[in-house]
Amino acid sequence: MENIIIRLEEPRDYRAVEELTRAAFDTPDRVERSKIDCPTEHYVVHKLREKDGIMDLNFIAEIDGRIVGHIIYSNAHILEPCGRQTPVLNFGPISVLPELQKTGIGSALMKHSIKEAKKLGYGAILFFGHPEYYPRFGFVPSSQFGITDRNGGNYPAFMAMELKEGYLKEVSGKFIEADIYDDDLNREQAREFEKQFR
């Protein structure tokens, strides 16, 4: 899609981005998920701005002055058996307005943010996502690097990409995300936050 402008998120964008993110994930299973009070994606974006989010990798996509997409990265690390922590990036949520999904906005956000992460000197990105979509950007199963999730598991949706060649070569261990991704720690706060959008 042409005419996409990608820029850093600013405080004036916060509410619009939260509404965009909420709309992007407003799927039929959302009602079921809300019954068990799982943190919702727009709440995750809100909290990442306070802690663990990387504001230099917090981008919006605009078309004709309208916010149509968003991506945010956060600090994470690989906890090795020896106790050493190797810093890595995590990203998500990535959001695009429902009516503009599958038009290239998400791809533009991914390509731009990966390029900027490399410029900033980060070593690798690990995250959980759709294994049929993200390999086009260079992601591979994290098992190729001997890295598991925090529970020791591995599956196709858990992916990794080196930003610096060889960064993960001598690293193995468990991927530890920011606390906001822990549903059990954030259910009550997410439920309160959601009341603003009803």
PDB file of C-alpha atoms in Angstrom:
ATOM      1  CA  MET A   1       0.000   0.000   0.000  1.00  0.00           C
ATOM      2  CA  GLU A   2       1.321   3.424  -0.938  1.00  0.00           C
ATOM      3  CA  ASN A   3       1.207   6.622   1.105  1.00  0.00           C
ATOM      4  CA  ILE A   4       2.136   4.895   4.374  1.00  0.00           C
ATOM      5  CA  ILE A   5       4.093   7.115   6.724  1.00  0.00           C
ATOM      6  CA  ILE A   6       5.812   5.385   9.638  1.00  0.00           C
ATOM      7  CA  ARG A   7       6.898   7.489  12.598  1.00  0.00           C
ATOM      8  CA  LEU A   8       7.539   7.166  16.312  1.00  0.00           C
ATOM      9  CA  GLU A   9       4.501   7.206  18.547  1.00  0.00           C
ATOM     10  CA  GLU A  10       3.968  10.427  20.503  1.00  0.00           C
ATOM     11  CA  PRO A  11       1.923  11.048  23.680  1.00  0.00           C
ATOM     12  CA  ARG A  12      -0.830  12.648  21.594  1.00  0.00           C
ATOM     13  CA  ASP A  13      -1.268   9.279  19.833  1.00  0.00           C
ATOM     14  CA  TYR A  14      -1.762   7.161  22.960  1.00  0.00           C
ATOM     15  CA  ARG A  15      -5.541   6.892  23.087  1.00  0.00           C
ATOM     16  CA  ALA A  16      -5.908   6.479  19.325  1.00  0.00           C
ATOM     17  CA  VAL A  17      -3.328   3.684  19.355  1.00  0.00           C
ATOM     18  CA  GLU A  18      -5.108   1.909  22.220  1.00  0.00           C
ATOM     19  CA  GLU A  19      -8.417   2.134  20.360  1.00  0.00           C
ATOM     20  CA  LEU A  20      -6.764   0.904  17.168  1.00  0.00           C
ATOM     21  CA  THR A  21      -5.187  -2.035  18.998  1.00  0.00           C
ATOM     22  CA  ARG A  22      -8.456  -2.941  20.667  1.00  0.00           C
ATOM     23  CA  ALA A  23     -10.248  -2.877  17.303  1.00  0.00           C
ATOM     24  CA  ALA A  24      -7.521  -4.918  15.602  1.00  0.00           C
ATOM     25  CA  PHE A  25      -7.953  -7.763  18.094  1.00  0.00           C
ATOM     26  CA  ASP A  26     -11.741  -7.519  18.405  1.00  0.00           C
ATOM     27  CA  THR A  27     -12.324 -11.053  17.199  1.00  0.00           C
ATOM     28  CA  PRO A  28     -15.142 -13.470  18.124  1.00  0.00           C
ATOM     29  CA  ASP A  29     -12.965 -15.154  20.753  1.00  0.00           C
ATOM     30  CA  ARG A  30     -12.371 -11.790  22.475  1.00  0.00           C
ATOM     31  CA  VAL A  31     -15.627 -12.129  24.416  1.00  0.00           C
ATOM     32  CA  GLU A  32     -14.598 -15.557  25.641  1.00  0.00           C
ATOM     33  CA  ARG A  33     -11.144 -14.336  26.601  1.00  0.00           C
ATOM     34  CA  SER A  34     -12.578 -11.373  28.474  1.00  0.00           C
ATOM     35  CA  LYS A  35     -14.624 -13.720  30.636  1.00  0.00           C
ATOM     36  CA  ILE A  36     -11.426 -15.005  32.192  1.00  0.00           C
ATOM     37  CA  ASP A  37      -9.967 -11.511  32.382  1.00  0.00           C
ATOM     38  CA  CYS A  38      -6.850 -12.100  30.318  1.00  0.00           C
ATOM     39  CA  PRO A  39      -4.858  -8.925  29.702  1.00  0.00           C
ATOM     40  CA  THR A  40      -5.920  -7.493  26.391  1.00  0.00           C
ATOM     41  CA  GLU A  41      -3.563  -6.238  23.741  1.00  0.00           C
ATOM     42  CA  HIS A  42      -4.425  -2.552  24.181  1.00  0.00           C
ATOM     43  CA  TYR A  43      -3.721  -2.875  27.911  1.00  0.00           C
ATOM     44  CA  VAL A  44      -0.331  -4.417  27.088  1.00  0.00           C
ATOM     45  CA  VAL A  45       0.509  -1.415  24.871  1.00  0.00           C
ATOM     46  CA  HIS A  46      -0.596   0.954  27.637  1.00  0.00           C
ATOM     47  CA  LYS A  47       1.610  -0.717  30.251  1.00  0.00           C
ATOM     48  CA  LEU A  48       4.639  -1.139  28.001  1.00  0.00           C
ATOM     49  CA  ARG A  49       4.832   2.643  27.750  1.00  0.00           C
ATOM     50  CA  GLU A  50       5.359   2.710  31.530  1.00  0.00           C
ATOM     51  CA  LYS A  51       7.855  -0.131  31.835  1.00  0.00           C
ATOM     52  CA  ASP A  52       9.888  -2.408  29.582  1.00  0.00           C
ATOM     53  CA  GLY A  53       8.649  -0.905  26.313  1.00  0.00           C
ATOM     54  CA  ILE A  54      11.291   0.596  24.031  1.00  0.00           C
ATOM     55  CA  MET A  55      10.069   4.010  22.958  1.00  0.00           C
ATOM     56  CA  ASP A  56      12.677   4.189  20.176  1.00  0.00           C
ATOM     57  CA  LEU A  57      10.945   1.144  18.649  1.00  0.00           C
ATOM     58  CA  ASN A  58       7.354   2.227  19.217  1.00  0.00           C
ATOM     59  CA  PHE A  59       6.016   3.063  15.755  1.00  0.00           C
ATOM     60  CA  ILE A  60       2.718   4.044  14.205  1.00  0.00           C
ATOM     61  CA  ALA A  61       1.692   3.855  10.556  1.00  0.00           C
ATOM     62  CA  GLU A  62      -0.346   6.712   9.138  1.00  0.00           C
ATOM     63  CA  ILE A  63      -2.235   7.190   5.894  1.00  0.00           C
ATOM     64  CA  ASP A  64      -3.451  10.692   5.145  1.00  0.00           C
ATOM     65  CA  GLY A  65      -2.977  11.668   8.788  1.00  0.00           C
ATOM     66  CA  ARG A  66      -4.989   8.714  10.128  1.00  0.00           C
ATOM     67  CA  ILE A  67      -3.353   6.165  12.425  1.00  0.00           C
ATOM     68  CA  VAL A  68      -3.853   2.790  10.759  1.00  0.00           C
ATOM     69  CA  GLY A  69      -1.195   0.585  12.383  1.00  0.00           C
ATOM     70  CA  HIS A  70       1.106   0.241  15.370  1.00  0.00           C
ATOM     71  CA  ILE A  71       3.975  -1.883  16.648  1.00  0.00           C
ATOM     72  CA  ILE A  72       5.873  -1.779  19.929  1.00  0.00           C
ATOM     73  CA  TYR A  73       8.996  -3.602  21.118  1.00  0.00           C
ATOM     74  CA  SER A  74      10.039  -4.458  24.651  1.00  0.00           C
ATOM     75  CA  ASN A  75      13.084  -5.598  26.565  1.00  0.00           C
ATOM     76  CA  ALA A  76      13.475  -9.315  27.174  1.00  0.00           C
ATOM     77  CA  HIS A  77      16.345 -11.691  27.842  1.00  0.00           C
ATOM     78  CA  ILE A  78      17.518 -15.252  27.568  1.00  0.00           C
ATOM     79  CA  LEU A  79      18.249 -16.778  30.947  1.00  0.00           C
ATOM     80  CA  GLU A  80      21.089 -19.233  30.518  1.00  0.00           C
ATOM     81  CA  PRO A  81      21.633 -22.235  32.823  1.00  0.00           C
ATOM     82  CA  CYS A  82      24.666 -20.503  34.331  1.00  0.00           C
ATOM     83  CA  GLY A  83      22.471 -17.539  35.330  1.00  0.00           C
ATOM     84  CA  ARG A  84      23.771 -15.152  32.681  1.00  0.00           C
ATOM     85  CA  GLN A  85      21.150 -12.971  30.994  1.00  0.00           C
ATOM     86  CA  THR A  86      21.535 -12.189  27.323  1.00  0.00           C
ATOM     87  CA  PRO A  87      19.412  -9.201  26.278  1.00  0.00           C
ATOM     88  CA  VAL A  88      17.074  -9.591  23.323  1.00  0.00           C
ATOM     89  CA  LEU A  89      14.022  -7.831  21.928  1.00  0.00           C
ATOM     90  CA  ASN A  90      10.431  -8.943  21.984  1.00  0.00           C
ATOM     91  CA  PHE A  91       7.716  -7.277  19.952  1.00  0.00           C
ATOM     92  CA  GLY A  92       3.988  -7.102  20.029  1.00  0.00           C
ATOM     93  CA  PRO A  93       1.312  -6.497  19.761  1.00  0.00           C
ATOM     94  CA  ILE A  94       1.396  -5.403  16.161  1.00  0.00           C
ATOM     95  CA  SER A  95      -1.945  -3.948  15.139  1.00  0.00           C
ATOM     96  CA  VAL A  96      -3.642  -2.829  11.921  1.00  0.00           C
ATOM     97  CA  LEU A  97      -7.169  -1.474  11.549  1.00  0.00           C
ATOM     98  CA  PRO A  98      -9.458  -4.406  10.657  1.00  0.00           C
ATOM     99  CA  GLU A  99     -10.595  -2.916   7.352  1.00  0.00           C
ATOM    100  CA  LEU A 100      -6.969  -2.398   6.259  1.00  0.00           C
ATOM    101  CA  GLN A 101      -5.492  -5.724   7.289  1.00  0.00           C
ATOM    102  CA  LYS A 102      -3.707  -7.665   4.541  1.00  0.00           C
ATOM    103  CA  THR A 103      -2.873  -4.478   2.643  1.00  0.00           C
ATOM    104  CA  GLY A 104       0.846  -4.270   3.509  1.00  0.00           C
ATOM    105  CA  ILE A 105       0.678  -2.029   6.572  1.00  0.00           C
ATOM    106  CA  GLY A 106       1.812  -4.751   8.952  1.00  0.00           C
ATOM    107  CA  SER A 107       4.676  -5.689   6.627  1.00  0.00           C
ATOM    108  CA  ALA A 108       5.744  -2.059   6.390  1.00  0.00           C
ATOM    109  CA  LEU A 109       5.811  -1.773  10.185  1.00  0.00           C
ATOM    110  CA  MET A 110       7.799  -4.997  10.509  1.00  0.00           C
ATOM    111  CA  LYS A 111      10.405  -4.058   7.902  1.00  0.00           C
ATOM    112  CA  HIS A 112      10.850  -0.542   9.248  1.00  0.00           C
ATOM    113  CA  SER A 113      11.124  -1.614  12.881  1.00  0.00           C
ATOM    114  CA  ILE A 114      13.594  -4.421  12.148  1.00  0.00           C
ATOM    115  CA  LYS A 115      15.778  -2.001  10.211  1.00  0.00           C
ATOM    116  CA  GLU A 116      15.662   0.510  13.090  1.00  0.00           C
ATOM    117  CA  ALA A 117      16.415  -2.179  15.688  1.00  0.00           C
ATOM    118  CA  LYS A 118      19.540  -3.106  13.738  1.00  0.00           C
ATOM    119  CA  LYS A 119      20.588   0.551  13.568  1.00  0.00           C
ATOM    120  CA  LEU A 120      20.180   0.848  17.331  1.00  0.00           C
ATOM    121  CA  GLY A 121      22.515  -2.110  17.860  1.00  0.00           C
ATOM    122  CA  TYR A 122      20.151  -4.754  19.212  1.00  0.00           C
ATOM    123  CA  GLY A 123      21.304  -8.352  18.802  1.00  0.00           C
ATOM    124  CA  ALA A 124      18.191 -10.462  18.271  1.00  0.00           C
ATOM    125  CA  ILE A 125      14.397 -10.591  18.351  1.00  0.00           C
ATOM    126  CA  LEU A 126      12.379 -13.439  19.874  1.00  0.00           C
ATOM    127  CA  PHE A 127       8.595 -13.596  20.038  1.00  0.00           C
ATOM    128  CA  PHE A 128       5.460 -15.698  19.702  1.00  0.00           C
ATOM    129  CA  GLY A 129       3.462 -15.342  16.479  1.00  0.00           C
ATOM    130  CA  HIS A 130       2.045 -17.008  13.390  1.00  0.00           C
ATOM    131  CA  PRO A 131       4.715 -19.343  11.964  1.00  0.00           C
ATOM    132  CA  GLU A 132       3.262 -19.128   8.472  1.00  0.00           C
ATOM    133  CA  TYR A 133       3.589 -15.319   8.344  1.00  0.00           C
ATOM    134  CA  TYR A 134       6.808 -14.179  10.013  1.00  0.00           C
ATOM    135  CA  PRO A 135       9.475 -16.253   8.215  1.00  0.00           C
ATOM    136  CA  ARG A 136       9.157 -13.803   5.286  1.00  0.00           C
ATOM    137  CA  PHE A 137      10.954 -11.256   7.486  1.00  0.00           C
ATOM    138  CA  GLY A 138      13.764 -13.625   8.438  1.00  0.00           C
ATOM    139  CA  PHE A 139      12.386 -15.372  11.526  1.00  0.00           C
ATOM    140  CA  VAL A 140      13.113 -19.039  12.164  1.00  0.00           C
ATOM    141  CA  PRO A 141      12.043 -21.444  14.918  1.00  0.00           C
ATOM    142  CA  SER A 142      13.830 -20.547  18.140  1.00  0.00           C
ATOM    143  CA  SER A 143      14.730 -24.212  18.544  1.00  0.00           C
ATOM    144  CA  GLN A 144      17.403 -23.632  15.883  1.00  0.00           C
ATOM    145  CA  PHE A 145      19.268 -21.613  18.517  1.00  0.00           C
ATOM    146  CA  GLY A 146      18.626 -23.941  21.467  1.00  0.00           C
ATOM    147  CA  ILE A 147      16.263 -21.462  23.117  1.00  0.00           C
ATOM    148  CA  THR A 148      12.996 -22.434  24.824  1.00  0.00           C
ATOM    149  CA  ASP A 149      10.129 -20.498  26.347  1.00  0.00           C
ATOM    150  CA  ARG A 150      10.233 -19.832  30.090  1.00  0.00           C
ATOM    151  CA  ASN A 151       8.670 -23.257  30.760  1.00  0.00           C
ATOM    152  CA  GLY A 152      11.186 -25.151  28.636  1.00  0.00           C
ATOM    153  CA  GLY A 153       8.805 -25.598  25.714  1.00  0.00           C
ATOM    154  CA  ASN A 154       9.293 -25.179  22.011  1.00  0.00           C
ATOM    155  CA  TYR A 155       6.789 -25.020  19.147  1.00  0.00           C
ATOM    156  CA  PRO A 156       6.521 -23.420  15.690  1.00  0.00           C
ATOM    157  CA  ALA A 157       4.945 -20.183  16.984  1.00  0.00           C
ATOM    158  CA  PHE A 158       8.055 -19.402  19.062  1.00  0.00           C
ATOM    159  CA  MET A 159      10.451 -17.707  16.645  1.00  0.00           C
ATOM    160  CA  ALA A 160      13.759 -15.866  16.622  1.00  0.00           C
ATOM    161  CA  MET A 161      15.890 -13.720  14.364  1.00  0.00           C
ATOM    162  CA  GLU A 162      19.449 -12.532  14.781  1.00  0.00           C
ATOM    163  CA  LEU A 163      20.009  -8.861  14.075  1.00  0.00           C
ATOM    164  CA  LYS A 164      23.744  -9.301  14.543  1.00  0.00           C
ATOM    165  CA  GLU A 165      25.181 -12.346  12.851  1.00  0.00           C
ATOM    166  CA  GLY A 166      26.214 -14.969  15.416  1.00  0.00           C
ATOM    167  CA  TYR A 167      24.569 -13.151  18.347  1.00  0.00           C
ATOM    168  CA  LEU A 168      22.707 -16.290  19.466  1.00  0.00           C
ATOM    169  CA  LYS A 169      25.383 -18.787  18.419  1.00  0.00           C
ATOM    170  CA  GLU A 170      26.789 -19.360  21.898  1.00  0.00           C
ATOM    171  CA  VAL A 171      23.515 -18.721  23.760  1.00  0.00           C
ATOM    172  CA  SER A 172      21.031 -21.269  25.046  1.00  0.00           C
ATOM    173  CA  GLY A 173      18.412 -21.047  27.737  1.00  0.00           C
ATOM    174  CA  LYS A 174      14.922 -19.748  28.464  1.00  0.00           C
ATOM    175  CA  PHE A 175      13.269 -16.712  26.915  1.00  0.00           C
ATOM    176  CA  ILE A 176      11.984 -14.347  29.601  1.00  0.00           C
ATOM    177  CA  GLU A 177       9.529 -11.645  28.545  1.00  0.00           C
ATOM    178  CA  ALA A 178       8.415  -8.518  30.371  1.00  0.00           C
ATOM    179  CA  ASP A 179       6.025  -9.111  33.273  1.00  0.00           C
ATOM    180  CA  ILE A 180       3.105  -7.549  31.391  1.00  0.00           C
ATOM    181  CA  TYR A 181       2.846 -10.710  29.300  1.00  0.00           C
ATOM    182  CA  ASP A 182       2.115 -12.783  32.430  1.00  0.00           C
ATOM    183  CA  ASP A 183      -1.679 -13.107  32.505  1.00  0.00           C
ATOM    184  CA  ASP A 184      -1.789 -14.092  36.163  1.00  0.00           C
ATOM    185  CA  LEU A 185      -0.017 -10.917  37.266  1.00  0.00           C
ATOM    186  CA  ASN A 186      -2.220  -8.544  35.284  1.00  0.00           C
ATOM    187  CA  ARG A 187      -5.805  -9.804  35.165  1.00  0.00           C
ATOM    188  CA  GLU A 188      -7.377  -7.396  37.651  1.00  0.00           C
ATOM    189  CA  GLN A 189      -5.604  -4.319  36.252  1.00  0.00           C
ATOM    190  CA  ALA A 190      -6.572  -5.280  32.700  1.00  0.00           C
ATOM    191  CA  ARG A 191     -10.203  -5.628  33.715  1.00  0.00           C
ATOM    192  CA  GLU A 192     -10.204  -2.154  35.248  1.00  0.00           C
ATOM    193  CA  PHE A 193      -8.496  -0.666  32.203  1.00  0.00           C
ATOM    194  CA  GLU A 194     -11.048  -2.215  29.863  1.00  0.00           C
ATOM    195  CA  LYS A 195     -13.871  -0.281  31.555  1.00  0.00           C
ATOM    196  CA  GLN A 196     -12.602   2.896  29.853  1.00  0.00           C
ATOM    197  CA  PHE A 197     -13.538   1.458  26.448  1.00  0.00           C
ATOM    198  CA  ARG A 198     -17.122   0.336  27.094  1.00  0.00           C
TER     199      ARG A 198
END
